[in-house]
XYZ file of C-alpha atoms in Angstrom:
562
model
C 9.553 48.457 -12.694
C 8.164 49.235 -16.136
C 7.394 47.648 -19.480
C 8.704 50.577 -21.551
C 11.854 49.727 -23.583
C 15.162 50.743 -22.046
C 17.640 52.546 -24.320
C 21.164 51.701 -23.194
C 24.149 53.199 -25.015
C 27.897 52.727 -24.794
C 30.492 55.511 -24.685
C 33.687 53.542 -24.039
C 34.900 50.134 -25.155
C 38.349 50.251 -23.528
C 40.672 52.430 -21.458
C 41.767 54.963 -24.086
C 38.650 55.027 -26.256
C 37.404 58.219 -27.932
C 37.243 60.918 -25.274
C 34.364 62.813 -26.886
C 32.051 59.793 -27.063
C 30.211 60.584 -23.823
C 29.137 63.985 -25.155
C 28.288 62.460 -28.552
C 25.978 59.936 -26.946
C 24.333 62.511 -24.682
C 23.624 64.927 -27.513
C 23.032 62.572 -30.458
C 19.618 61.228 -29.537
C 17.459 59.748 -26.839
C 19.072 57.410 -24.309
C 18.190 56.318 -20.763
C 21.455 54.803 -19.538
C 25.038 55.164 -20.774
C 27.661 52.542 -20.038
C 31.419 52.915 -20.086
C 33.626 49.820 -20.262
C 37.266 50.475 -19.379
C 38.538 47.132 -18.112
C 40.336 44.363 -19.962
C 42.651 41.728 -18.551
C 45.628 43.855 -19.565
C 44.052 47.020 -18.134
C 43.833 45.468 -14.667
C 47.593 44.925 -14.743
C 48.192 48.502 -15.896
C 46.053 49.832 -13.051
C 47.820 47.544 -10.581
C 51.199 48.905 -11.639
C 49.809 52.438 -11.304
C 48.749 51.596 -7.758
C 52.264 50.365 -6.920
C 53.563 53.848 -7.714
C 50.664 55.719 -6.105
C 48.271 54.036 -3.622
C 45.616 56.618 -4.552
C 45.664 55.414 -8.174
C 44.010 52.316 -9.557
C 41.035 53.690 -11.491
C 40.540 55.151 -14.970
C 41.331 58.827 -14.519
C 40.246 59.634 -18.062
C 36.644 58.981 -17.023
C 36.810 61.940 -14.637
C 37.960 64.204 -17.462
C 35.063 63.052 -19.641
C 32.651 63.546 -16.763
C 33.839 67.062 -16.006
C 32.704 68.055 -19.482
C 29.415 66.133 -19.448
C 28.107 65.646 -15.914
C 25.808 68.662 -16.099
C 24.463 67.545 -19.461
C 23.711 64.043 -18.154
C 21.932 65.544 -15.132
C 19.816 67.858 -17.301
C 18.761 65.004 -19.565
C 18.137 62.498 -16.779
C 20.615 60.010 -18.208
C 22.103 57.548 -15.753
C 25.725 56.461 -16.138
C 27.124 53.029 -15.236
C 30.848 52.356 -15.580
C 33.514 49.908 -14.472
C 36.092 52.711 -14.560
C 36.525 52.118 -10.817
C 39.024 49.398 -11.670
C 40.876 48.493 -8.467
C 39.376 51.357 -6.433
C 35.662 51.809 -7.153
C 35.095 53.555 -3.808
C 37.970 55.919 -4.602
C 36.516 56.847 -7.980
C 33.035 57.271 -6.479
C 34.483 59.756 -3.974
C 36.338 61.561 -6.759
C 33.076 61.867 -8.729
C 31.334 63.325 -5.673
C 34.090 65.903 -5.243
C 33.815 66.795 -8.928
C 30.031 67.144 -8.688
C 30.342 69.360 -5.603
C 32.879 71.567 -7.368
C 30.592 71.885 -10.400
C 27.514 72.425 -8.246
C 25.609 69.503 -9.781
C 23.449 67.337 -7.477
C 24.393 63.766 -8.403
C 23.742 60.622 -6.381
C 26.784 58.369 -6.727
C 26.833 54.702 -5.683
C 29.390 51.981 -6.162
C 29.764 48.203 -6.156
C 32.482 46.367 -4.270
C 33.481 42.859 -3.276
C 35.373 41.824 -6.383
C 38.840 42.460 -4.897
C 40.315 39.143 -3.736
C 43.962 40.186 -3.948
C 44.529 39.445 -0.263
C 43.599 35.806 -0.835
C 46.209 35.366 -3.572
C 49.713 36.145 -2.253
C 52.113 37.171 -5.004
C 49.427 38.658 -7.240
C 49.305 42.360 -8.062
C 45.557 42.178 -8.566
C 43.059 39.350 -8.136
C 39.463 40.235 -8.917
C 36.298 38.176 -9.255
C 33.990 38.885 -12.190
C 30.748 40.031 -10.567
C 27.334 40.139 -12.199
C 24.791 42.895 -12.660
C 22.628 42.660 -9.538
C 24.874 44.962 -7.492
C 24.448 47.597 -10.185
C 20.701 46.963 -10.179
C 20.567 47.504 -6.397
C 22.402 50.826 -6.750
C 19.968 52.015 -9.445
C 16.923 50.844 -7.529
C 18.300 52.777 -4.560
C 18.167 55.987 -6.597
C 21.720 56.326 -7.952
C 22.331 58.595 -10.935
C 25.831 57.253 -11.457
C 27.169 53.803 -10.545
C 30.857 52.949 -10.358
C 32.063 49.345 -10.290
C 35.316 47.475 -10.237
C 35.678 44.149 -12.019
C 32.286 43.063 -13.264
C 31.620 41.178 -16.457
C 31.446 43.580 -19.377
C 27.844 42.635 -20.050
C 26.873 43.324 -16.406
C 26.966 47.038 -17.225
C 23.824 46.360 -19.288
C 22.178 43.517 -17.360
C 22.207 45.597 -14.163
C 20.234 48.534 -15.598
C 17.873 46.152 -17.417
C 17.172 44.142 -14.256
C 16.490 47.355 -12.319
C 14.267 48.780 -15.063
C 12.136 45.693 -15.659
C 12.190 44.216 -12.171
C 13.913 41.002 -13.238
C 15.133 38.584 -10.591
C 17.846 35.897 -10.609
C 15.416 33.262 -11.951
C 14.602 35.252 -15.120
C 17.207 33.357 -17.094
C 15.904 33.985 -20.612
C 15.441 37.714 -20.033
C 18.835 38.066 -18.379
C 20.434 36.101 -21.218
C 18.915 38.490 -23.748
C 20.396 41.428 -21.848
C 23.791 39.698 -21.701
C 23.753 39.349 -25.490
C 22.874 43.035 -25.860
C 25.624 43.915 -23.378
C 28.172 41.782 -25.189
C 27.354 43.524 -28.458
C 27.672 46.977 -26.858
C 30.717 46.377 -24.663
C 33.375 47.062 -27.296
C 31.829 50.284 -28.516
C 32.235 50.917 -32.211
C 33.109 47.295 -33.008
C 29.310 46.922 -33.271
C 28.944 49.827 -35.726
C 31.525 48.920 -38.350
C 34.792 49.326 -36.456
C 37.337 46.538 -37.039
C 34.835 44.921 -39.416
C 36.025 42.381 -41.981
C 33.954 43.841 -44.835
C 34.555 47.533 -44.119
C 35.670 48.047 -47.715
C 32.126 47.538 -48.965
C 31.100 50.798 -47.276
C 33.739 53.320 -48.432
C 34.116 56.141 -45.935
C 31.413 54.804 -43.587
C 33.805 53.859 -40.806
C 36.017 56.934 -40.782
C 34.352 57.912 -37.519
C 31.752 55.319 -36.513
C 29.136 56.291 -33.974
C 28.786 54.396 -30.716
C 26.075 51.729 -30.401
C 22.959 51.500 -28.303
C 20.419 48.792 -27.557
C 16.683 49.156 -27.188
C 15.988 46.434 -24.615
C 12.475 45.074 -24.124
C 10.819 43.444 -21.112
C 11.131 39.953 -22.619
C 14.904 40.331 -23.036
C 14.834 40.891 -26.783
C 16.568 43.963 -28.148
C 17.312 46.060 -31.186
C 20.928 47.116 -31.745
C 21.194 50.537 -33.371
C 22.983 53.890 -33.115
C 22.084 57.557 -33.005
C 20.816 58.923 -36.340
C 23.358 60.769 -38.431
C 26.400 59.214 -36.789
C 29.045 57.358 -38.775
C 29.439 53.654 -39.228
C 26.620 51.191 -39.784
C 24.741 48.446 -37.959
C 23.785 45.302 -39.828
C 23.551 41.585 -39.172
C 27.240 41.229 -40.076
C 28.560 43.797 -37.593
C 26.413 42.329 -34.820
C 27.440 38.767 -35.691
C 31.106 39.752 -35.605
C 30.782 41.246 -32.139
C 28.715 38.324 -30.835
C 31.538 35.957 -31.784
C 34.225 38.159 -30.223
C 36.039 36.563 -27.270
C 33.506 33.783 -26.817
C 33.799 30.017 -26.973
C 31.142 27.353 -27.306
C 27.378 27.424 -27.369
C 27.246 28.039 -23.612
C 28.522 31.514 -22.674
C 28.748 31.522 -18.891
C 28.476 34.513 -16.585
C 27.782 35.111 -12.897
C 24.062 35.812 -13.428
C 23.159 33.451 -16.252
C 24.606 31.096 -18.865
C 23.617 32.228 -22.356
C 22.909 29.725 -25.085
C 24.614 31.446 -27.996
C 23.197 28.806 -30.306
C 19.709 30.188 -29.602
C 20.410 33.761 -30.734
C 18.507 34.892 -33.823
C 19.389 38.079 -35.697
C 17.355 39.944 -38.281
C 17.663 43.270 -40.058
C 14.923 45.525 -38.676
C 15.490 48.518 -40.939
C 18.487 50.747 -41.696
C 21.045 50.521 -38.854
C 18.704 48.339 -36.809
C 19.274 44.664 -35.976
C 16.739 42.740 -33.933
C 18.114 40.195 -31.424
C 15.597 37.623 -30.215
C 15.060 34.016 -29.214
C 17.859 34.085 -26.635
C 17.634 31.305 -24.086
C 19.315 31.332 -20.714
C 20.295 28.694 -18.189
C 21.376 28.760 -14.560
C 24.882 30.204 -14.097
C 27.797 28.047 -12.938
C 28.363 27.718 -9.167
C 31.794 29.379 -9.325
C 32.931 32.869 -10.260
C 35.938 33.462 -12.470
C 38.816 35.345 -10.831
C 41.399 37.157 -12.936
C 44.899 37.016 -11.401
C 47.593 39.422 -12.549
C 51.190 39.081 -11.395
C 54.632 40.118 -12.561
C 56.208 37.367 -14.634
C 59.688 38.802 -14.928
C 61.490 41.140 -17.317
C 61.500 41.408 -21.073
C 63.683 43.073 -23.696
C 63.997 43.025 -27.444
C 66.129 44.208 -30.316
C 65.205 44.222 -34.018
C 68.074 43.821 -36.473
C 67.545 45.198 -39.977
C 68.843 42.926 -42.753
C 69.037 44.536 -46.192
C 69.572 43.267 -49.726
C 71.170 39.967 -50.617
C 71.832 36.957 -48.393
C 69.090 37.644 -45.844
C 69.163 34.120 -44.410
C 72.953 34.076 -44.123
C 72.958 37.471 -42.405
C 70.314 36.238 -39.959
C 72.343 33.085 -39.224
C 75.470 35.147 -38.549
C 73.898 37.531 -36.057
C 72.099 34.676 -34.291
C 75.401 32.869 -33.800
C 77.140 36.034 -32.609
C 74.415 36.926 -30.094
C 74.223 33.341 -28.836
C 77.985 33.366 -28.205
C 77.825 36.758 -26.491
C 75.042 35.679 -24.133
C 76.458 32.209 -23.442
C 77.887 33.050 -20.006
C 74.489 34.030 -18.619
C 71.794 33.203 -21.149
C 68.298 34.551 -20.462
C 65.672 32.018 -19.439
C 63.768 32.449 -22.695
C 65.171 33.473 -26.077
C 63.023 33.827 -29.189
C 64.082 34.732 -32.719
C 61.686 35.657 -35.524
C 62.732 36.514 -39.064
C 60.082 38.602 -40.806
C 60.610 38.672 -44.568
C 59.384 42.120 -45.490
C 62.026 42.348 -48.243
C 61.412 41.978 -51.954
C 63.770 41.463 -54.926
C 65.084 44.451 -56.882
C 63.340 46.807 -54.462
C 62.839 50.453 -55.307
C 63.436 51.652 -51.731
C 65.881 50.559 -49.051
C 63.022 49.811 -46.663
C 61.344 47.396 -49.059
C 64.726 45.725 -49.622
C 64.973 44.948 -45.887
C 63.844 42.139 -43.583
C 63.493 42.311 -39.809
C 65.132 39.879 -37.414
C 63.515 40.194 -33.992
C 65.167 38.929 -30.820
C 63.037 38.784 -27.656
C 64.451 37.685 -24.310
C 62.691 37.122 -20.997
C 64.044 36.276 -17.570
C 63.137 36.679 -13.878
C 66.179 38.983 -13.555
C 66.243 42.427 -15.125
C 70.030 42.240 -15.367
C 69.821 39.119 -17.536
C 67.752 40.924 -20.175
C 69.169 44.409 -19.768
C 72.839 45.343 -19.772
C 74.007 41.993 -21.151
C 71.714 42.163 -24.168
C 72.385 45.832 -24.817
C 76.104 45.370 -24.654
C 76.102 42.317 -26.894
C 73.945 43.976 -29.566
C 75.828 47.277 -29.592
C 79.253 45.618 -29.733
C 78.303 43.998 -33.024
C 77.869 47.353 -34.765
C 81.159 47.077 -36.691
C 81.671 43.317 -36.465
C 78.678 41.590 -38.020
C 76.787 41.404 -41.306
C 77.120 44.114 -43.971
C 74.637 46.928 -43.519
C 74.270 46.235 -39.788
C 71.795 48.449 -37.929
C 68.900 48.048 -35.527
C 65.517 49.770 -35.319
C 66.361 51.013 -31.816
C 68.980 50.061 -29.239
C 67.663 47.747 -26.511
C 66.987 49.361 -23.146
C 67.352 48.045 -19.630
C 64.392 45.682 -19.909
C 60.836 46.179 -18.728
C 58.597 44.112 -16.463
C 55.906 42.011 -18.055
C 52.734 40.632 -16.580
C 51.087 37.243 -16.494
C 47.342 36.641 -16.444
C 45.876 33.514 -14.889
C 42.352 32.333 -14.128
C 41.068 30.934 -10.849
C 37.579 30.144 -9.604
C 35.806 30.625 -6.283
C 32.333 29.553 -5.160
C 29.786 32.316 -5.711
C 29.052 32.394 -1.976
C 32.686 33.131 -1.103
C 32.523 36.649 -2.551
C 31.004 39.539 -0.573
C 29.170 41.324 -3.383
C 27.894 44.628 -1.947
C 26.044 47.618 -3.388
C 27.068 50.802 -1.552
C 24.210 53.217 -2.119
C 24.538 56.970 -2.538
C 23.489 57.524 1.077
C 26.090 55.107 2.440
C 23.794 52.153 3.033
C 25.393 48.809 2.234
C 23.138 46.294 0.509
C 24.463 42.718 0.315
C 23.868 41.032 -3.050
C 22.987 37.374 -2.703
C 24.869 34.857 -4.832
C 22.958 32.849 -7.394
C 21.123 30.000 -5.654
C 20.094 28.198 -8.825
C 23.342 27.087 -10.450
C 24.428 24.384 -12.867
C 27.860 22.967 -13.636
C 28.899 24.039 -17.125
C 28.911 21.266 -19.723
C 29.733 21.323 -23.415
C 26.849 21.307 -25.869
C 26.973 18.493 -28.452
C 27.789 19.833 -31.907
C 24.746 20.917 -33.847
C 23.776 19.076 -36.989
C 25.627 20.446 -39.991
C 23.784 21.692 -43.079
C 23.759 19.681 -46.266
C 27.082 20.179 -48.063
C 27.209 21.924 -51.411
C 27.168 19.568 -54.389
C 30.552 19.018 -56.066
C 31.587 21.557 -58.657
C 34.498 23.598 -60.003
C 36.632 25.457 -57.472
C 39.151 28.259 -57.501
C 42.078 28.707 -55.085
C 41.436 32.094 -53.495
C 41.475 33.694 -50.002
C 38.915 32.493 -47.467
C 38.026 36.135 -46.800
C 36.227 36.405 -50.138
C 33.344 34.379 -48.692
C 33.711 34.604 -44.900
C 34.193 37.235 -42.245
C 36.173 36.779 -39.032
C 36.900 38.429 -35.736
C 39.409 37.255 -33.165
C 40.543 38.113 -29.664
C 42.202 36.923 -26.473
C 41.069 35.122 -23.347
C 44.051 34.666 -21.060
C 46.591 32.558 -22.922
C 44.042 31.335 -25.466
C 42.509 32.967 -28.522
C 39.249 32.587 -30.356
C 38.485 33.139 -34.016
C 34.844 33.517 -34.942
C 34.219 32.909 -38.645
C 30.854 33.487 -40.282
C 29.288 33.150 -43.718
C 26.907 35.730 -45.152
C 24.837 33.418 -47.346
C 23.261 30.030 -46.771
C 25.312 28.412 -49.553
C 28.543 29.817 -48.164
C 27.555 28.422 -44.758
C 26.915 24.985 -46.283
C 30.491 25.033 -47.548
C 32.144 26.667 -44.508
C 30.561 24.308 -41.965
C 32.167 21.296 -43.646
C 35.421 22.924 -44.761
C 36.682 24.830 -41.715
C 37.264 21.953 -39.322
C 39.754 22.059 -36.457
C 42.177 20.084 -38.619
C 41.841 22.521 -41.532
C 42.363 25.432 -39.144
C 45.651 23.885 -37.964
C 46.764 23.570 -41.588
C 45.939 27.195 -42.330
C 47.437 28.543 -39.076
C 50.682 26.579 -38.591
C 51.217 28.279 -35.220
C 48.293 26.197 -33.941
C 49.514 22.891 -35.371
C 50.553 21.430 -32.002
C 48.016 23.242 -29.822
C 44.562 22.132 -28.655
C 42.024 23.510 -31.152
C 38.275 23.224 -30.597
C 35.612 24.139 -33.136
C 32.127 25.158 -32.038
C 29.256 25.328 -34.542
C 26.593 28.068 -34.271
C 24.126 27.446 -37.139
C 21.759 30.330 -36.282
C 24.656 32.715 -36.852
C 26.021 30.705 -39.801
C 29.278 30.653 -37.871
C 31.980 28.518 -36.374
C 33.965 29.647 -33.370
C 37.468 28.223 -33.121
C 39.296 28.315 -29.778
C 43.086 27.849 -29.770
C 44.461 27.083 -26.328
C 47.866 28.411 -25.307
C 48.647 30.378 -28.462
C 49.199 33.557 -26.401
C 51.442 31.913 -23.825
C 50.893 33.522 -20.426
C 48.455 36.115 -21.741
C 48.481 39.430 -23.559
C 50.638 41.219 -20.963
C 53.421 38.670 -21.468
C 53.664 39.700 -25.152
C 54.753 36.234 -26.216
C 53.892 36.658 -29.890
C 53.878 39.299 -32.606
C 50.143 39.953 -32.131
C 49.876 39.478 -28.339
C 46.080 39.853 -28.135
C 45.304 37.858 -31.305
C 43.420 40.838 -32.713
C 44.529 40.084 -36.285
C 44.523 36.288 -36.115
C 41.163 36.229 -37.879
C 42.429 38.463 -40.682
C 45.444 36.201 -41.154
C 43.053 33.272 -41.463
C 40.931 35.156 -44.021
C 44.038 35.786 -46.126
C 44.854 32.068 -46.430
C 43.981 30.376 -49.725
C 41.541 27.504 -50.073
C 39.824 25.701 -52.924
C 36.509 27.550 -52.826
C 33.512 26.563 -54.991
C 33.156 28.947 -57.904
C 29.413 29.179 -57.277
C 30.233 31.135 -54.102
C 32.477 33.559 -55.978
């Protein structure tokens, strides 16, 4: 227990992130703890399919390769590492790390957290895992671990665990824990906090060619400063931190297993170059239930993309639709979707820019229904359809797709255990102080701008956005960078206006949440991703670019803002 600030850095935001980031963070400046986040909803399905082929699989093997290069360096510098790379087999990865350390001759105390795996309680699922909090990690660190491996914990738990261990926080320290959750949420996606995937990247030419990874200086009261190592690429400002705060969140209450964060309490301020202070964060008791992510196989999927070139694009599309419908009539797949993407332009100077793409996607519980039948029907049209017939690639035999679902279990029904480096098993008590999650009434809106001349231009000229997936739903966080722009945005971007701008959402439940401290609205669209990212139900299956589509839509924007 200490009052000295804790410097926590991130070296991985997803399974497949920059392999050299661990070394960069170890050598770029001072840091106490490094966190590696490898798990997303889709990643759990990937690991589950790996485990079907090989029972010894189920964790992020790339972490071991990174560690082989850097374990000695981390030991020399006294930097602790916390990672959820354990995936479905945290004990298996912990053992693999021990074997690696023995081979390298480096004395490392490795602990792991378990109890999240509830697959046995959910017949038919490939993987069912509860989202655990940070106190198992804290127990491992307090027990002397140099490296902690977890399975499915919340992304922010990788930061709240070290902070709780460092400062001696307990489950009742809601405000402090909430501050650490905010810091963890900003760090969890790596370089998204330092200019990566940032709406206004064009204002910093060249700055995000290779952004550095972020770190947080966390203080005993739960406040923090988000920054990065000196001399690394990218940048940290109120905008980049705001964008990441809005990513994959919903309303003013952001619930987790340890604490519910009041996002409407967060205050951000520039604290110098590449330094953003985060303060004022309030926390409340967590909900009584833990979220469980269920992954199962949904069936089989196949697709073929027909290329339509030149004149009569619509007529060509109609013809091939009719022909394919006739060919598949004897045994039609359970789900058939056509999308015509008009990438063509008149009097084009290249064949590619004279062409449109007609995409056919089929899904069915049977692989046969989406495989041979589709392939045969598409190939047989080669000399019998529209002029210029060709496809981007012939359809294959069909591939399995996954479905993500959410369930909830009482906190006390999960055996959360910290397995220390010496083999001792320390049970982690569930939260005793809980509160059922309720919506926060919408905050008072600012005074609207006075009437004046407007110009019809893209929303993105005055607002930033970031979007992402949560199961079958998506969120789009939209923020203004000036007070006047916020006065306009808060009144203009209603749920109804969002439906007008994003026709895909016209018949879906859309909820708008107002976050005045961030000058932002967070829009949640339920069901837009169907059965989740793994089902690949839409062109952008994880809604990563939904916010950029919104920013490209034209509105009547007050000229005073332009």
